């Protein structure tokens, strides 16, 4: 039997969404972040229309400047590949990395943080010592180590990013569980004989989700930046058109054809900015009292 607090009644879900949307749209920066995010999603969805075959194929003469040829409006790189096609297909890669790595890191963080915060005692001590051990090594250094061990395929890069990003969500979930485990609805569930797993995932976790949802936008932005940094160092997957790969390959012609690196760099900037603005808007909408303080 699942207990529902007074503010989580299913009949009130549409009204709660409307209240959330009213709070969210009050922030112009949040709406700007939403617009930028929608543009990135549209780029990813329409990438096949821009280049249906292979974005890595030669599309014209090497180093054609932007706006010189309508077939390649953003120009070509030193190998003659269409930069516009790379930008659109790179949106797919960036969103895939951001979403999958975020789900992986949030999943690990929720499990470890929930167990640690709910049970406490020696379980909390062991799990927090493991968390601290991961935090002693800088994220990017650990990421480089994992990629060097596992390989630089896109699957292993996503796995490695998820592994290095779970510690902050784990601590956040632990703090939420420690503050909620003594609440009346949790005591009522225990008295009714509800199992610990049901209490953790059906009673406490839904009430601890708002800060986790907000922080997910941070992890998505960080995941895109980490993949771009790896690709810039030549450790990305060369079989995919990613913004990081485009910047890394554009270094060799930075003085003569800066657009090869600047255009994908701007794509990364605006995408990360969209997640940052969305995160602020979600925080204001989900935690209105915190904004007032």
mmCIF file of C-alpha atoms in Angstrom:
data_model
loop_
_atom_site.group_PDB
_atom_site.id
_atom_site.type_symbol
_atom_site.label_atom_id
_atom_site.label_comp_id
_atom_site.label_asym_id
_atom_site.label_seq_id
_atom_site.Cartn_x
_atom_site.Cartn_y
_atom_site.Cartn_z
ATOM 1 C CA UNK A 1 0.000 0.000 0.000
ATOM 2 C CA UNK A 2 1.483 3.321 -1.056
ATOM 3 C CA UNK A 3 0.819 6.348 1.085
ATOM 4 C CA UNK A 4 0.371 9.677 -0.593
ATOM 5 C CA UNK A 5 0.965 12.948 1.168
ATOM 6 C CA UNK A 6 -1.616 15.682 0.779
ATOM 7 C CA UNK A 7 0.357 17.453 -1.966
ATOM 8 C CA UNK A 8 0.791 14.393 -4.204
ATOM 9 C CA UNK A 9 -2.835 13.468 -4.903
ATOM 10 C CA UNK A 10 -3.144 12.291 -8.535
ATOM 11 C CA UNK A 11 -6.239 14.430 -9.167
ATOM 12 C CA UNK A 12 -4.198 17.540 -8.516
ATOM 13 C CA UNK A 13 -1.404 16.727 -10.978
ATOM 14 C CA UNK A 14 -2.717 18.934 -13.870
ATOM 15 C CA UNK A 15 -3.214 21.861 -11.490
ATOM 16 C CA UNK A 16 0.277 21.376 -10.074
ATOM 17 C CA UNK A 17 1.739 21.401 -13.576
ATOM 18 C CA UNK A 18 -0.035 24.679 -14.355
ATOM 19 C CA UNK A 19 1.334 26.219 -11.158
ATOM 20 C CA UNK A 20 4.806 24.965 -12.090
ATOM 21 C CA UNK A 21 4.519 26.436 -15.597
ATOM 22 C CA UNK A 22 3.372 29.821 -14.263
ATOM 23 C CA UNK A 23 6.384 29.975 -11.963
ATOM 24 C CA UNK A 24 8.752 28.808 -14.697
ATOM 25 C CA UNK A 25 7.648 31.285 -17.357
ATOM 26 C CA UNK A 26 8.048 34.242 -14.990
ATOM 27 C CA UNK A 27 11.787 33.993 -15.598
ATOM 28 C CA UNK A 28 12.861 35.338 -18.988
ATOM 29 C CA UNK A 29 16.210 33.614 -18.688
ATOM 30 C CA UNK A 30 14.471 30.280 -18.105
ATOM 31 C CA UNK A 31 12.351 30.801 -21.228
ATOM 32 C CA UNK A 32 15.503 31.686 -23.170
ATOM 33 C CA UNK A 33 17.092 28.446 -21.950
ATOM 34 C CA UNK A 34 13.989 26.507 -23.013
ATOM 35 C CA UNK A 35 14.071 28.102 -26.486
ATOM 36 C CA UNK A 36 17.768 27.286 -26.925
ATOM 37 C CA UNK A 37 17.171 23.714 -25.757
ATOM 38 C CA UNK A 38 14.282 23.286 -28.202
ATOM 39 C CA UNK A 39 16.516 24.560 -31.007
ATOM 40 C CA UNK A 40 19.183 21.980 -30.148
ATOM 41 C CA UNK A 41 16.557 19.226 -30.090
ATOM 42 C CA UNK A 42 15.207 20.364 -33.469
ATOM 43 C CA UNK A 43 18.739 20.303 -34.870
ATOM 44 C CA UNK A 44 19.167 16.742 -33.660
ATOM 45 C CA UNK A 45 15.810 15.663 -35.103
ATOM 46 C CA UNK A 46 16.424 17.260 -38.509
ATOM 47 C CA UNK A 47 20.073 16.228 -38.883
ATOM 48 C CA UNK A 48 19.068 13.558 -41.400
ATOM 49 C CA UNK A 49 17.522 16.211 -43.625
ATOM 50 C CA UNK A 50 20.709 18.287 -43.692
ATOM 51 C CA UNK A 51 22.960 15.300 -44.390
ATOM 52 C CA UNK A 52 21.084 12.013 -44.892
ATOM 53 C CA UNK A 53 24.140 9.914 -45.722
ATOM 54 C CA UNK A 54 27.337 10.551 -43.786
ATOM 55 C CA UNK A 55 28.270 13.847 -42.077
ATOM 56 C CA UNK A 56 31.931 12.809 -42.259
ATOM 57 C CA UNK A 57 31.976 12.523 -46.057
ATOM 58 C CA UNK A 58 33.602 15.125 -48.294
ATOM 59 C CA UNK A 59 31.029 17.727 -49.340
ATOM 60 C CA UNK A 60 33.172 20.280 -51.189
ATOM 61 C CA UNK A 61 36.578 21.863 -51.530
ATOM 62 C CA UNK A 62 38.643 21.985 -48.320
ATOM 63 C CA UNK A 63 38.490 25.155 -46.204
ATOM 64 C CA UNK A 64 35.645 26.830 -48.053
ATOM 65 C CA UNK A 65 34.719 29.900 -45.944
ATOM 66 C CA UNK A 66 31.158 30.313 -44.629
ATOM 67 C CA UNK A 67 28.503 31.836 -46.912
ATOM 68 C CA UNK A 68 30.536 31.203 -50.069
ATOM 69 C CA UNK A 69 28.632 28.143 -51.326
ATOM 70 C CA UNK A 70 24.914 27.558 -50.704
ATOM 71 C CA UNK A 71 25.535 23.795 -50.599
ATOM 72 C CA UNK A 72 27.813 24.309 -47.576
ATOM 73 C CA UNK A 73 26.532 27.548 -45.989
ATOM 74 C CA UNK A 74 28.816 27.309 -42.928
ATOM 75 C CA UNK A 75 31.835 26.301 -44.971
ATOM 76 C CA UNK A 76 33.965 23.159 -44.967
ATOM 77 C CA UNK A 77 36.866 21.967 -42.844
ATOM 78 C CA UNK A 78 40.349 21.008 -43.958
ATOM 79 C CA UNK A 79 39.058 17.671 -45.294
ATOM 80 C CA UNK A 80 36.159 19.226 -47.192
ATOM 81 C CA UNK A 81 33.462 18.072 -44.749
ATOM 82 C CA UNK A 82 30.331 20.178 -44.354
ATOM 83 C CA UNK A 83 30.451 22.077 -41.056
ATOM 84 C CA UNK A 84 26.668 22.595 -41.000
ATOM 85 C CA UNK A 85 26.130 18.838 -41.254
ATOM 86 C CA UNK A 86 28.631 18.324 -38.442
ATOM 87 C CA UNK A 87 26.808 20.852 -36.250
ATOM 88 C CA UNK A 88 23.420 19.195 -36.770
ATOM 89 C CA UNK A 89 24.689 15.627 -36.321
ATOM 90 C CA UNK A 90 26.849 16.766 -33.416
ATOM 91 C CA UNK A 91 23.656 17.884 -31.670
ATOM 92 C CA UNK A 92 22.504 14.262 -31.733
ATOM 93 C CA UNK A 93 25.750 13.057 -30.183
ATOM 94 C CA UNK A 94 25.766 15.770 -27.525
ATOM 95 C CA UNK A 95 22.156 15.155 -26.491
ATOM 96 C CA UNK A 96 22.693 11.398 -26.430
ATOM 97 C CA UNK A 97 25.792 11.747 -24.269
ATOM 98 C CA UNK A 98 24.118 14.278 -21.990
ATOM 99 C CA UNK A 99 20.921 12.281 -21.466
ATOM 100 C CA UNK A 100 22.418 8.795 -21.107
ATOM 101 C CA UNK A 101 25.351 9.879 -18.919
ATOM 102 C CA UNK A 102 22.984 11.912 -16.724
ATOM 103 C CA UNK A 103 20.588 8.989 -16.288
ATOM 104 C CA UNK A 104 23.512 6.723 -15.412
ATOM 105 C CA UNK A 105 25.052 9.100 -12.881
ATOM 106 C CA UNK A 106 21.677 9.988 -11.330
ATOM 107 C CA UNK A 107 20.787 6.292 -11.107
ATOM 108 C CA UNK A 108 24.019 5.424 -9.290
ATOM 109 C CA UNK A 109 23.730 8.492 -7.081
ATOM 110 C CA UNK A 110 20.108 7.807 -6.144
ATOM 111 C CA UNK A 111 20.777 4.203 -5.141
ATOM 112 C CA UNK A 112 23.865 4.999 -3.065
ATOM 113 C CA UNK A 113 22.441 8.186 -1.554
ATOM 114 C CA UNK A 114 19.092 6.567 -0.742
ATOM 115 C CA UNK A 115 20.648 3.571 0.996
ATOM 116 C CA UNK A 116 23.087 5.769 2.888
ATOM 117 C CA UNK A 117 20.526 8.337 3.987
ATOM 118 C CA UNK A 118 17.756 5.893 4.861
ATOM 119 C CA UNK A 119 19.646 3.242 6.821
ATOM 120 C CA UNK A 120 22.469 5.351 8.287
ATOM 121 C CA UNK A 121 24.919 3.599 10.639
ATOM 122 C CA UNK A 122 27.652 1.454 9.181
ATOM 123 C CA UNK A 123 25.977 1.397 5.754
ATOM 124 C CA UNK A 124 26.187 5.187 5.638
ATOM 125 C CA UNK A 125 29.829 5.103 6.763
ATOM 126 C CA UNK A 126 30.886 2.573 4.113
ATOM 127 C CA UNK A 127 29.037 4.234 1.228
ATOM 128 C CA UNK A 128 30.243 7.717 2.159
ATOM 129 C CA UNK A 129 33.844 6.527 2.403
ATOM 130 C CA UNK A 130 33.502 5.114 -1.123
ATOM 131 C CA UNK A 131 32.017 8.418 -2.271
ATOM 132 C CA UNK A 132 34.861 10.375 -0.681
ATOM 133 C CA UNK A 133 37.398 8.072 -2.349
ATOM 134 C CA UNK A 134 35.958 8.984 -5.757
ATOM 135 C CA UNK A 135 35.929 12.671 -4.857
ATOM 136 C CA UNK A 136 39.617 12.715 -3.939
ATOM 137 C CA UNK A 137 40.500 12.303 -7.629
ATOM 138 C CA UNK A 138 39.586 15.197 -9.952
ATOM 139 C CA UNK A 139 36.756 14.261 -12.315
ATOM 140 C CA UNK A 140 38.675 14.865 -15.514
ATOM 141 C CA UNK A 141 41.740 12.959 -14.342
ATOM 142 C CA UNK A 142 39.553 9.984 -13.416
ATOM 143 C CA UNK A 143 37.761 10.288 -16.756
ATOM 144 C CA UNK A 144 41.052 10.217 -18.665
ATOM 145 C CA UNK A 145 42.094 7.119 -16.717
ATOM 146 C CA UNK A 146 38.843 5.295 -17.424
ATOM 147 C CA UNK A 147 38.920 6.156 -21.132
ATOM 148 C CA UNK A 148 42.552 5.009 -21.338
ATOM 149 C CA UNK A 149 41.553 1.674 -19.753
ATOM 150 C CA UNK A 150 38.182 1.068 -21.420
ATOM 151 C CA UNK A 151 38.783 2.678 -24.804
ATOM 152 C CA UNK A 152 37.517 5.746 -26.632
ATOM 153 C CA UNK A 153 34.347 4.371 -28.213
ATOM 154 C CA UNK A 154 31.236 6.453 -27.629
ATOM 155 C CA UNK A 155 29.707 3.784 -25.362
ATOM 156 C CA UNK A 156 32.727 3.701 -23.052
ATOM 157 C CA UNK A 157 32.942 7.505 -23.001
ATOM 158 C CA UNK A 158 29.320 7.721 -21.829
ATOM 159 C CA UNK A 159 29.952 5.035 -19.211
ATOM 160 C CA UNK A 160 33.065 6.812 -17.971
ATOM 161 C CA UNK A 161 31.264 10.179 -17.713
ATOM 162 C CA UNK A 162 28.467 8.559 -15.735
ATOM 163 C CA UNK A 163 30.961 6.952 -13.351
ATOM 164 C CA UNK A 164 32.783 10.206 -12.586
ATOM 165 C CA UNK A 165 29.571 12.255 -12.128
ATOM 166 C CA UNK A 166 27.557 10.302 -9.528
ATOM 167 C CA UNK A 167 29.129 11.565 -6.295
ATOM 168 C CA UNK A 168 27.351 14.941 -6.114
ATOM 169 C CA UNK A 169 23.873 13.436 -6.746
ATOM 170 C CA UNK A 170 24.608 10.760 -4.126
ATOM 171 C CA UNK A 171 25.373 13.355 -1.460
ATOM 172 C CA UNK A 172 22.320 15.388 -2.450
ATOM 173 C CA UNK A 173 20.000 12.358 -2.248
ATOM 174 C CA UNK A 174 21.542 11.318 1.077
ATOM 175 C CA UNK A 175 20.817 14.731 2.573
ATOM 176 C CA UNK A 176 17.216 14.651 1.329
ATOM 177 C CA UNK A 177 16.642 11.145 2.713
ATOM 178 C CA UNK A 178 18.115 12.039 6.087
ATOM 179 C CA UNK A 179 15.678 14.957 6.367
ATOM 180 C CA UNK A 180 12.661 12.946 5.196
ATOM 181 C CA UNK A 181 13.128 9.548 6.855
ATOM 182 C CA UNK A 182 11.709 10.820 10.172
ATOM 183 C CA UNK A 183 8.572 12.387 8.659
ATOM 184 C CA UNK A 184 5.074 11.260 9.656
ATOM 185 C CA UNK A 185 4.198 9.600 6.348
ATOM 186 C CA UNK A 186 7.336 7.437 6.585
ATOM 187 C CA UNK A 187 6.486 6.376 10.155
ATOM 188 C CA UNK A 188 2.940 5.569 9.033
ATOM 189 C CA UNK A 189 4.277 3.378 6.229
ATOM 190 C CA UNK A 190 6.521 1.488 8.638
ATOM 191 C CA UNK A 191 3.612 0.926 11.034
ATOM 192 C CA UNK A 192 1.579 -0.543 8.180
ATOM 193 C CA UNK A 193 4.354 -3.033 7.452
ATOM 194 C CA UNK A 194 5.547 -1.502 4.180
ATOM 195 C CA UNK A 195 8.939 -2.896 3.139
ATOM 196 C CA UNK A 196 12.060 -0.751 3.268
ATOM 197 C CA UNK A 197 12.451 -0.859 -0.518
ATOM 198 C CA UNK A 198 8.881 0.381 -1.004
ATOM 199 C CA UNK A 199 9.401 3.166 1.525
ATOM 200 C CA UNK A 200 12.633 4.235 -0.172
ATOM 201 C CA UNK A 201 11.448 4.240 -3.782
ATOM 202 C CA UNK A 202 7.704 4.887 -3.454
ATOM 203 C CA UNK A 203 7.418 7.105 -0.391
ATOM 204 C CA UNK A 204 10.615 9.092 0.180
ATOM 205 C CA UNK A 205 12.166 9.282 -3.292
ATOM 206 C CA UNK A 206 9.220 11.094 -4.995
ATOM 207 C CA UNK A 207 9.454 13.788 -2.314
ATOM 208 C CA UNK A 208 13.232 14.077 -2.802
ATOM 209 C CA UNK A 209 13.095 14.451 -6.594
ATOM 210 C CA UNK A 210 12.891 18.269 -7.088
ATOM 211 C CA UNK A 211 16.552 19.059 -6.266
ATOM 212 C CA UNK A 212 17.653 15.976 -8.206
ATOM 213 C CA UNK A 213 15.749 17.131 -11.305
ATOM 214 C CA UNK A 214 17.330 20.562 -11.051
ATOM 215 C CA UNK A 215 20.832 19.126 -10.672
ATOM 216 C CA UNK A 216 20.298 16.838 -13.672
ATOM 217 C CA UNK A 217 20.586 19.911 -15.916
ATOM 218 C CA UNK A 218 24.020 20.588 -14.422
ATOM 219 C CA UNK A 219 25.168 17.039 -15.111
ATOM 220 C CA UNK A 220 23.931 17.202 -18.713
ATOM 221 C CA UNK A 221 25.932 20.364 -19.332
ATOM 222 C CA UNK A 222 28.977 18.876 -17.609
ATOM 223 C CA UNK A 223 28.695 15.669 -19.653
ATOM 224 C CA UNK A 224 28.758 17.613 -22.932
ATOM 225 C CA UNK A 225 31.777 19.610 -21.782
ATOM 226 C CA UNK A 226 33.649 16.485 -20.651
ATOM 227 C CA UNK A 227 33.071 14.721 -23.973
ATOM 228 C CA UNK A 228 34.155 17.840 -25.843
ATOM 229 C CA UNK A 229 37.321 18.057 -23.745
ATOM 230 C CA UNK A 230 38.134 14.412 -24.476
ATOM 231 C CA UNK A 231 37.572 14.914 -28.195
ATOM 232 C CA UNK A 232 39.669 18.075 -28.152
ATOM 233 C CA UNK A 233 42.545 16.011 -26.748
ATOM 234 C CA UNK A 234 42.088 13.415 -29.482
ATOM 235 C CA UNK A 235 40.410 10.857 -27.200
ATOM 236 C CA UNK A 236 36.937 11.079 -28.708
ATOM 237 C CA UNK A 237 35.311 8.513 -30.956
ATOM 238 C CA UNK A 238 36.428 9.396 -34.529
ATOM 239 C CA UNK A 239 33.522 7.441 -36.013
ATOM 240 C CA UNK A 240 31.004 10.087 -34.961
ATOM 241 C CA UNK A 241 30.617 13.747 -35.865
ATOM 242 C CA UNK A 242 30.803 15.518 -32.520
ATOM 243 C CA UNK A 243 31.393 19.159 -31.695
ATOM 244 C CA UNK A 244 34.461 18.280 -29.646
ATOM 245 C CA UNK A 245 35.992 16.387 -32.567
ATOM 246 C CA UNK A 246 35.331 19.362 -34.842
ATOM 247 C CA UNK A 247 37.085 21.745 -32.441
ATOM 248 C CA UNK A 248 40.008 19.372 -31.977
ATOM 249 C CA UNK A 249 40.494 18.968 -35.703
ATOM 250 C CA UNK A 250 40.114 22.712 -36.240
ATOM 251 C CA UNK A 251 43.144 23.480 -34.051
ATOM 252 C CA UNK A 252 45.523 22.803 -36.921
ATOM 253 C CA UNK A 253 43.937 25.568 -39.038
ATOM 254 C CA UNK A 254 43.021 27.942 -36.217
ATOM 255 C CA UNK A 255 45.048 30.851 -37.634
ATOM 256 C CA UNK A 256 43.912 30.519 -41.219
ATOM 257 C CA UNK A 257 40.348 29.152 -40.837
ATOM 258 C CA UNK A 258 39.216 29.890 -37.297
ATOM 259 C CA UNK A 259 35.580 29.216 -38.174
ATOM 260 C CA UNK A 260 36.317 25.469 -38.190
ATOM 261 C CA UNK A 261 36.716 25.605 -34.413
ATOM 262 C CA UNK A 262 34.670 28.707 -33.547
ATOM 263 C CA UNK A 263 31.346 27.496 -34.997
ATOM 264 C CA UNK A 264 31.219 24.174 -33.085
ATOM 265 C CA UNK A 265 32.550 26.024 -30.035
ATOM 266 C CA UNK A 266 29.577 28.384 -30.185
ATOM 267 C CA UNK A 267 27.249 25.388 -30.496
ATOM 268 C CA UNK A 268 28.682 23.976 -27.263
ATOM 269 C CA UNK A 269 28.422 27.350 -25.516
ATOM 270 C CA UNK A 270 24.754 27.853 -26.398
ATOM 271 C CA UNK A 271 23.844 24.255 -25.523
ATOM 272 C CA UNK A 272 25.525 24.409 -22.128
ATOM 273 C CA UNK A 273 23.961 27.832 -21.570
ATOM 274 C CA UNK A 274 20.520 26.390 -22.299
ATOM 275 C CA UNK A 275 20.961 23.717 -19.627
ATOM 276 C CA UNK A 276 22.236 26.277 -17.136
ATOM 277 C CA UNK A 277 19.278 28.606 -17.698
ATOM 278 C CA UNK A 278 16.848 25.702 -17.612
ATOM 279 C CA UNK A 279 18.313 24.573 -14.308
ATOM 280 C CA UNK A 280 17.821 28.022 -12.795
ATOM 281 C CA UNK A 281 14.243 28.139 -14.048
ATOM 282 C CA UNK A 282 13.477 24.681 -12.687
ATOM 283 C CA UNK A 283 14.961 25.614 -9.334
ATOM 284 C CA UNK A 284 12.828 28.778 -9.135
ATOM 285 C CA UNK A 285 9.698 26.859 -10.133
ATOM 286 C CA UNK A 286 10.226 23.846 -7.868
ATOM 287 C CA UNK A 287 11.636 25.774 -4.889
ATOM 288 C CA UNK A 288 9.771 29.110 -4.806
ATOM 289 C CA UNK A 289 10.424 29.585 -1.081
ATOM 290 C CA UNK A 290 14.176 29.389 -1.629
ATOM 291 C CA UNK A 291 13.939 32.191 -4.226
ATOM 292 C CA UNK A 292 12.028 34.415 -1.805
ATOM 293 C CA UNK A 293 14.706 33.929 0.853
#
